[in-house]
Coordinates of C-alpha atoms in Angstrom, one line a residue:
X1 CA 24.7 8.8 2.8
X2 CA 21.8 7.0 3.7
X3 CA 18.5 8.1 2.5
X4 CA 16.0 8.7 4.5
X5 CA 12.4 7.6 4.2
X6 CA 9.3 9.8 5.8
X7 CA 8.8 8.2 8.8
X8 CA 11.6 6.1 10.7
X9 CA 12.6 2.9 9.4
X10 CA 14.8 -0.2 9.5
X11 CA 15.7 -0.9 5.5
X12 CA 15.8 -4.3 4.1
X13 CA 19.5 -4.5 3.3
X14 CA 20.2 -3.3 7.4
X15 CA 17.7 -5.6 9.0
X16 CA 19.4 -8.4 11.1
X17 CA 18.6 -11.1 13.8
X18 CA 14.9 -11.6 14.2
X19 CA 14.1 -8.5 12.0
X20 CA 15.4 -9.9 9.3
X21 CA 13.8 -13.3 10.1
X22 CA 10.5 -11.3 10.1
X23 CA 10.9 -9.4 7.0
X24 CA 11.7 -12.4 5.2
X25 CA 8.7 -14.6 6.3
X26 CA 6.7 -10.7 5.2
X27 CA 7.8 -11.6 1.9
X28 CA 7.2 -14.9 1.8
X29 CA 3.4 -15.0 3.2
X30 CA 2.3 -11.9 1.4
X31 CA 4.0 -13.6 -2.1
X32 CA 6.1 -10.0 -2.7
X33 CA 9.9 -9.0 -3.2
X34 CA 9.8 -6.0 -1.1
X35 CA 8.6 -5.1 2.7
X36 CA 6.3 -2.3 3.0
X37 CA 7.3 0.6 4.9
X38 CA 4.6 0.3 7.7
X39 CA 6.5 -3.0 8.5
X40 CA 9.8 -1.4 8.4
X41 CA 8.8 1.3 10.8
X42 CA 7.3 -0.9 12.9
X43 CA 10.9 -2.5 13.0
X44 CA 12.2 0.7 14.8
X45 CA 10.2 0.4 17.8
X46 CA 11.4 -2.2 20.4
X47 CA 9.1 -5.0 20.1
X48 CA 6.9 -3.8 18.0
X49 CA 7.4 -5.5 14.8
X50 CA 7.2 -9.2 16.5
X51 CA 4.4 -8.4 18.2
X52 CA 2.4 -6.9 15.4
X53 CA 3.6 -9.6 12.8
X54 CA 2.8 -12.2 15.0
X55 CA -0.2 -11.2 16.0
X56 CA -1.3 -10.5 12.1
X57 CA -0.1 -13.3 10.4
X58 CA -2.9 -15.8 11.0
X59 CA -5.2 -13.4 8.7
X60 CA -2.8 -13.4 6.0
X61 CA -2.9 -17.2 6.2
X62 CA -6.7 -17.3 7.0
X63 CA -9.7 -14.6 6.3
X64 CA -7.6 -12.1 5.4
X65 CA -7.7 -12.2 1.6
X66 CA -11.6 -12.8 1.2
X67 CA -11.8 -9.4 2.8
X68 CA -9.1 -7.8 1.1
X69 CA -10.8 -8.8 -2.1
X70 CA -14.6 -8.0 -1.0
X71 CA -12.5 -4.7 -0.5
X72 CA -10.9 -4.6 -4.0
X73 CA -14.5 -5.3 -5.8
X74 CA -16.9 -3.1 -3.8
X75 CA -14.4 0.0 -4.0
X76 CA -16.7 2.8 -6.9
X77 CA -14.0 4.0 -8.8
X78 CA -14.1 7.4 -10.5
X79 CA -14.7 7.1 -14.5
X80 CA -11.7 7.8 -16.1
X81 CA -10.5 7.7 -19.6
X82 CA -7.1 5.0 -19.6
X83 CA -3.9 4.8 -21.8
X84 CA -4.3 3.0 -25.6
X85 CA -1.1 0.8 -26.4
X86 CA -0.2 3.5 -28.9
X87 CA 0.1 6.0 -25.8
X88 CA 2.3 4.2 -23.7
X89 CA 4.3 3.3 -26.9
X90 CA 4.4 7.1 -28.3
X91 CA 5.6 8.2 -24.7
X92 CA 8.3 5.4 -24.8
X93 CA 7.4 2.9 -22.5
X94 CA 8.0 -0.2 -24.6
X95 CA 6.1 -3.4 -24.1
X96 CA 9.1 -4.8 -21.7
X97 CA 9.0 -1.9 -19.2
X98 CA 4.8 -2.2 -19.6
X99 CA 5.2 -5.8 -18.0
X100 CA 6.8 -4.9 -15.3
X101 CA 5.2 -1.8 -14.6
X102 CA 1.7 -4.3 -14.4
X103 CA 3.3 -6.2 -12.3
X104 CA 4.6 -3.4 -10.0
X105 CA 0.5 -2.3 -9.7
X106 CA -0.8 -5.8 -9.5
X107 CA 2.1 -6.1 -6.1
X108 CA 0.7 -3.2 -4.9
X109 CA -3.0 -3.7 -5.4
X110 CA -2.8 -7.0 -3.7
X111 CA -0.7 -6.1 -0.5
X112 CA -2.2 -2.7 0.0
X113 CA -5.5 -4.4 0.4
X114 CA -4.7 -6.9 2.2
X115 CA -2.9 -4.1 4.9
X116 CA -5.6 -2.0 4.7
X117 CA -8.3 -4.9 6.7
X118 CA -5.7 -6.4 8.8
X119 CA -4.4 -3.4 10.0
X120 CA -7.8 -2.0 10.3
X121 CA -8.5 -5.3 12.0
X122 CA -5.7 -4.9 14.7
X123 CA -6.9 -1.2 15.5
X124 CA -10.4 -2.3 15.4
X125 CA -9.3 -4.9 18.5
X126 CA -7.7 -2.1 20.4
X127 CA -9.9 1.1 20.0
X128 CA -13.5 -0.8 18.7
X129 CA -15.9 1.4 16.5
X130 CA -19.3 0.9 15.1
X131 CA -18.9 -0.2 11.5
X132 CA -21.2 -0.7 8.4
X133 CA -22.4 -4.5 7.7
X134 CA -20.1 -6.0 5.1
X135 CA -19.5 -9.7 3.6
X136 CA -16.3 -11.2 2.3
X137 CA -15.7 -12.2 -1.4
X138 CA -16.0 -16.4 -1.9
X139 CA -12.9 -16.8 -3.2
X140 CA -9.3 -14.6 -3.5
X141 CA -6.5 -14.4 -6.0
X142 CA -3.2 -15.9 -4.2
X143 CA -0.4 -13.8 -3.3
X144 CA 1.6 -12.9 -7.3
X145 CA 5.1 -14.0 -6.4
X146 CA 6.7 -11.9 -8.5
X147 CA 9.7 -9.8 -8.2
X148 CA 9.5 -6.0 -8.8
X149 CA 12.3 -3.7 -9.1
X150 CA 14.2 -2.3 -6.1
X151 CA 12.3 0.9 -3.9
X152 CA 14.7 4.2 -5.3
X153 CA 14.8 6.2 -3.2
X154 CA 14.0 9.9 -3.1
X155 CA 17.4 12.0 -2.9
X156 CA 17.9 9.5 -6.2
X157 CA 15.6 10.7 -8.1
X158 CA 16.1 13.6 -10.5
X159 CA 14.8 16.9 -9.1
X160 CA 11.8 17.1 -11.2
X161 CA 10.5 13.4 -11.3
X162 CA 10.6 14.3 -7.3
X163 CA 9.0 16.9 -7.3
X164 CA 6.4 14.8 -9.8
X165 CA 6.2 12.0 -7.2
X166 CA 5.7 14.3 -4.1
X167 CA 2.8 16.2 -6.6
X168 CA 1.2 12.2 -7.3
X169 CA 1.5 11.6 -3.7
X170 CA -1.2 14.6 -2.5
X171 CA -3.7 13.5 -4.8
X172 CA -6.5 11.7 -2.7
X173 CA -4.9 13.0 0.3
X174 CA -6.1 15.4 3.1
X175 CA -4.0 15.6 6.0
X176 CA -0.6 13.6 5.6
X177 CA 0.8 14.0 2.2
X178 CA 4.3 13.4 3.9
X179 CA 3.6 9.9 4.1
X180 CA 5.4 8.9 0.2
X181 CA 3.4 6.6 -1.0
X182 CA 6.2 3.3 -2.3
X183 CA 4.5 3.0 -5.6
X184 CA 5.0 6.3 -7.2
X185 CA 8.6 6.0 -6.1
X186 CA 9.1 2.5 -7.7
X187 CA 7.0 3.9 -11.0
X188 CA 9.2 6.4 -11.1
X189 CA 11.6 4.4 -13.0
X190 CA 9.1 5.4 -15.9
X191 CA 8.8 9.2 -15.5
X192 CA 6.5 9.2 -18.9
X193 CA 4.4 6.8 -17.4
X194 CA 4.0 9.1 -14.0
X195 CA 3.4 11.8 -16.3
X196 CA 0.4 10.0 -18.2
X197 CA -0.8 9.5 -14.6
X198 CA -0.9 12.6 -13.2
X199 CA -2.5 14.0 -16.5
X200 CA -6.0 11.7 -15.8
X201 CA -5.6 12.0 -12.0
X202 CA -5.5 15.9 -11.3
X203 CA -9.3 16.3 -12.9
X204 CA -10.7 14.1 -10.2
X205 CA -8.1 15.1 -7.8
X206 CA -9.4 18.8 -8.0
X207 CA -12.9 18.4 -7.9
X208 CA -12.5 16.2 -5.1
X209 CA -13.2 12.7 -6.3
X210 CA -10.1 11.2 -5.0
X211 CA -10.7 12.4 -1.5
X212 CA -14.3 10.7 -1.6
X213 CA -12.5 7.7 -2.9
X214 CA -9.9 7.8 0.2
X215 CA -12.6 8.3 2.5
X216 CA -14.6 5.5 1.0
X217 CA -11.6 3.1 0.8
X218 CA -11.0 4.1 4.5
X219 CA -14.3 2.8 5.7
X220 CA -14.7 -0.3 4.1
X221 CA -11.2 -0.9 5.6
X222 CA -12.4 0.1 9.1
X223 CA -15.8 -2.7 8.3
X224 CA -13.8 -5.3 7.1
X225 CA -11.2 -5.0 10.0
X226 CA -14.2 -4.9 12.3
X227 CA -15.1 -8.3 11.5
X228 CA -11.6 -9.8 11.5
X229 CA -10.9 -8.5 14.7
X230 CA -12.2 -10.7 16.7
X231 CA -9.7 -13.9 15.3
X232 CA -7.1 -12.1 16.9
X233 CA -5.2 -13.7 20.0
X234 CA -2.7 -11.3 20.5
X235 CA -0.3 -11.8 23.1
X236 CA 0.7 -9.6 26.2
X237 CA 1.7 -6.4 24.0
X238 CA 5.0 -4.2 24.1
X239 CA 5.9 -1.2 25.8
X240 CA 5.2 0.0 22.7
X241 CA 2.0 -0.2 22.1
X242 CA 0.3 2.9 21.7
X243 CA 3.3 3.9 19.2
X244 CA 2.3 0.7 17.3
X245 CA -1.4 1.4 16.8
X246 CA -0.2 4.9 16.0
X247 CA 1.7 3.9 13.2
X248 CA -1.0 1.5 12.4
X249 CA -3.2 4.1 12.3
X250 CA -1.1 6.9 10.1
X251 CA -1.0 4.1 7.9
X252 CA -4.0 2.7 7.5
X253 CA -6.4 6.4 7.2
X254 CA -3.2 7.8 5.1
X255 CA -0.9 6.0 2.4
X256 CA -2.9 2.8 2.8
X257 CA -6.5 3.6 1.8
X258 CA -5.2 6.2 -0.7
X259 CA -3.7 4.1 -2.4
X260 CA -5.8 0.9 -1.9
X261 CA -8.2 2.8 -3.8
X262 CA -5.6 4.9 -6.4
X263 CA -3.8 2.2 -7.3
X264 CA -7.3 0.3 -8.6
X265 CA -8.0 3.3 -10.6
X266 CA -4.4 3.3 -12.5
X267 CA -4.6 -0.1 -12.7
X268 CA -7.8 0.0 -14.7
X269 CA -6.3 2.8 -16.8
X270 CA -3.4 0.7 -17.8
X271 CA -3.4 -1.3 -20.3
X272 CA -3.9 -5.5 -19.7

């Protein structure tokens, strides 16, 4: 059996023809091993995907990552305590496993930026809203090239690191905690390591700092986008357009900024 993600998608291994032709240039202009699942739902609605991809690319390539990055330096993250060596050791997590699980947070900290203005961007084209001034950073990190391990996926999980993931997954959240957020899942080839996570996150989760960081994360996105969104030269859309921008959408107020601005916060609290 096939498992199945939260929202309708195309997987990686099923993808053929120009999907798969699109996924891989994904991978290769965002410098990352795995497509996101906002592309991959995309992929399900009939010319959606070529449309969208096409229409986005030239920001990857272009203006794209100083905003991401403006985005990634101006987002206020809550003071937390972070995990000594001895703590990752003492839960297990030996210093192999801690090099890949940095590198699975420094995939995700660049790409969920970088989705977050240029999806913000496109939506900013189609439905425009008055946004704060902002200013993109001078210069931005290139795309990591490195391979992180394969997305598990949920039904493979043991019950209770599922039921840990789908805990992890509502913090920051307000209105679509079905959405799974990918990183938790791949993390959770380290269930010690989600553990320590959830033990510094449910403080600010409860007394609401991780919602304020969500909303914050969500309009600097929506700012950023505002100013990229005129580059855009998309051509004639789909039939299925508004189901595009609606996925855009889910995406970019949900999983996206949540974890734009989450994943910084873990990141700092792991150690270099």
């Amino acid at each position: 059996m096939k498992a199945q993600e939260s929202v309708p998608s195309v997987r990686e291994e099923d993808a053929a023809g120009e999907i798969a032709e699109i996924f891989s240039d994904i991978r290769k202009v965002l410098g990352t091993s795995v497509v996101n699942l906002i592309w991959r739902n995309l992929a399900t609605m009939p010319g959606a995907l070529p449309w969208t991809w096409s229409t986005l690319r030239p920001l990857y390539l272009g203006d794209a990552p100083l905003h991401a990055e403006a985005v990634r330096r101006t987002i206020a993250l809550p003071d937390l305590p972070g995990f000594s060596e001895d703590t990752l050791l003492a839960a297990g997590i030996l210093p192999p496993d801690q090099i890949i699980i940095r590198q699975v947070l420094d995939s995700y900290q660049y790409t969920n930026a970088l989705a977050l203005v240029v999806l913000s961007a496109l939506l900013a084209r189609f439905e425009p809203k008055t946004a704060e001034p902002v200013q993109p950073a001078t210069a931005a990190p290139k795309p990591l090239g490195v391979k992180i391990p394969e997305l598990p996926p949920m039904d493979a999980l043991d019950p209770e690191v599922a039921r840990l993931v789908a805990e992890l997954n509502g913090f920051g959240e307000d209105t679509k905690p079905q959405l799974i957020a990918s990183m938790y899942r791949h993390l959770a080839y380290w269930p010690a390591y989600l553990a320590l996570v959830r033990t510094i996150l449910v403080p600010p989760h409860a007394d609401g700092r991780l919602l304020a960081l969500t909303n914050a994360t969500r309009a600097l996105g929506h700012a950023h986008g505002q100013m990229l969104a005129a580059q855009l030269k998309p051509a004639a859309p789909p039939d299925t357009l508004a189901d595009a921008l609606a996925s855009c959408r889910l995406f970019v107020e949900h999983p996206i900024a949540r974890m734009t601005g989450l994943c910084a916060l873990i990141r700092r609290a792991t150690p270099a």
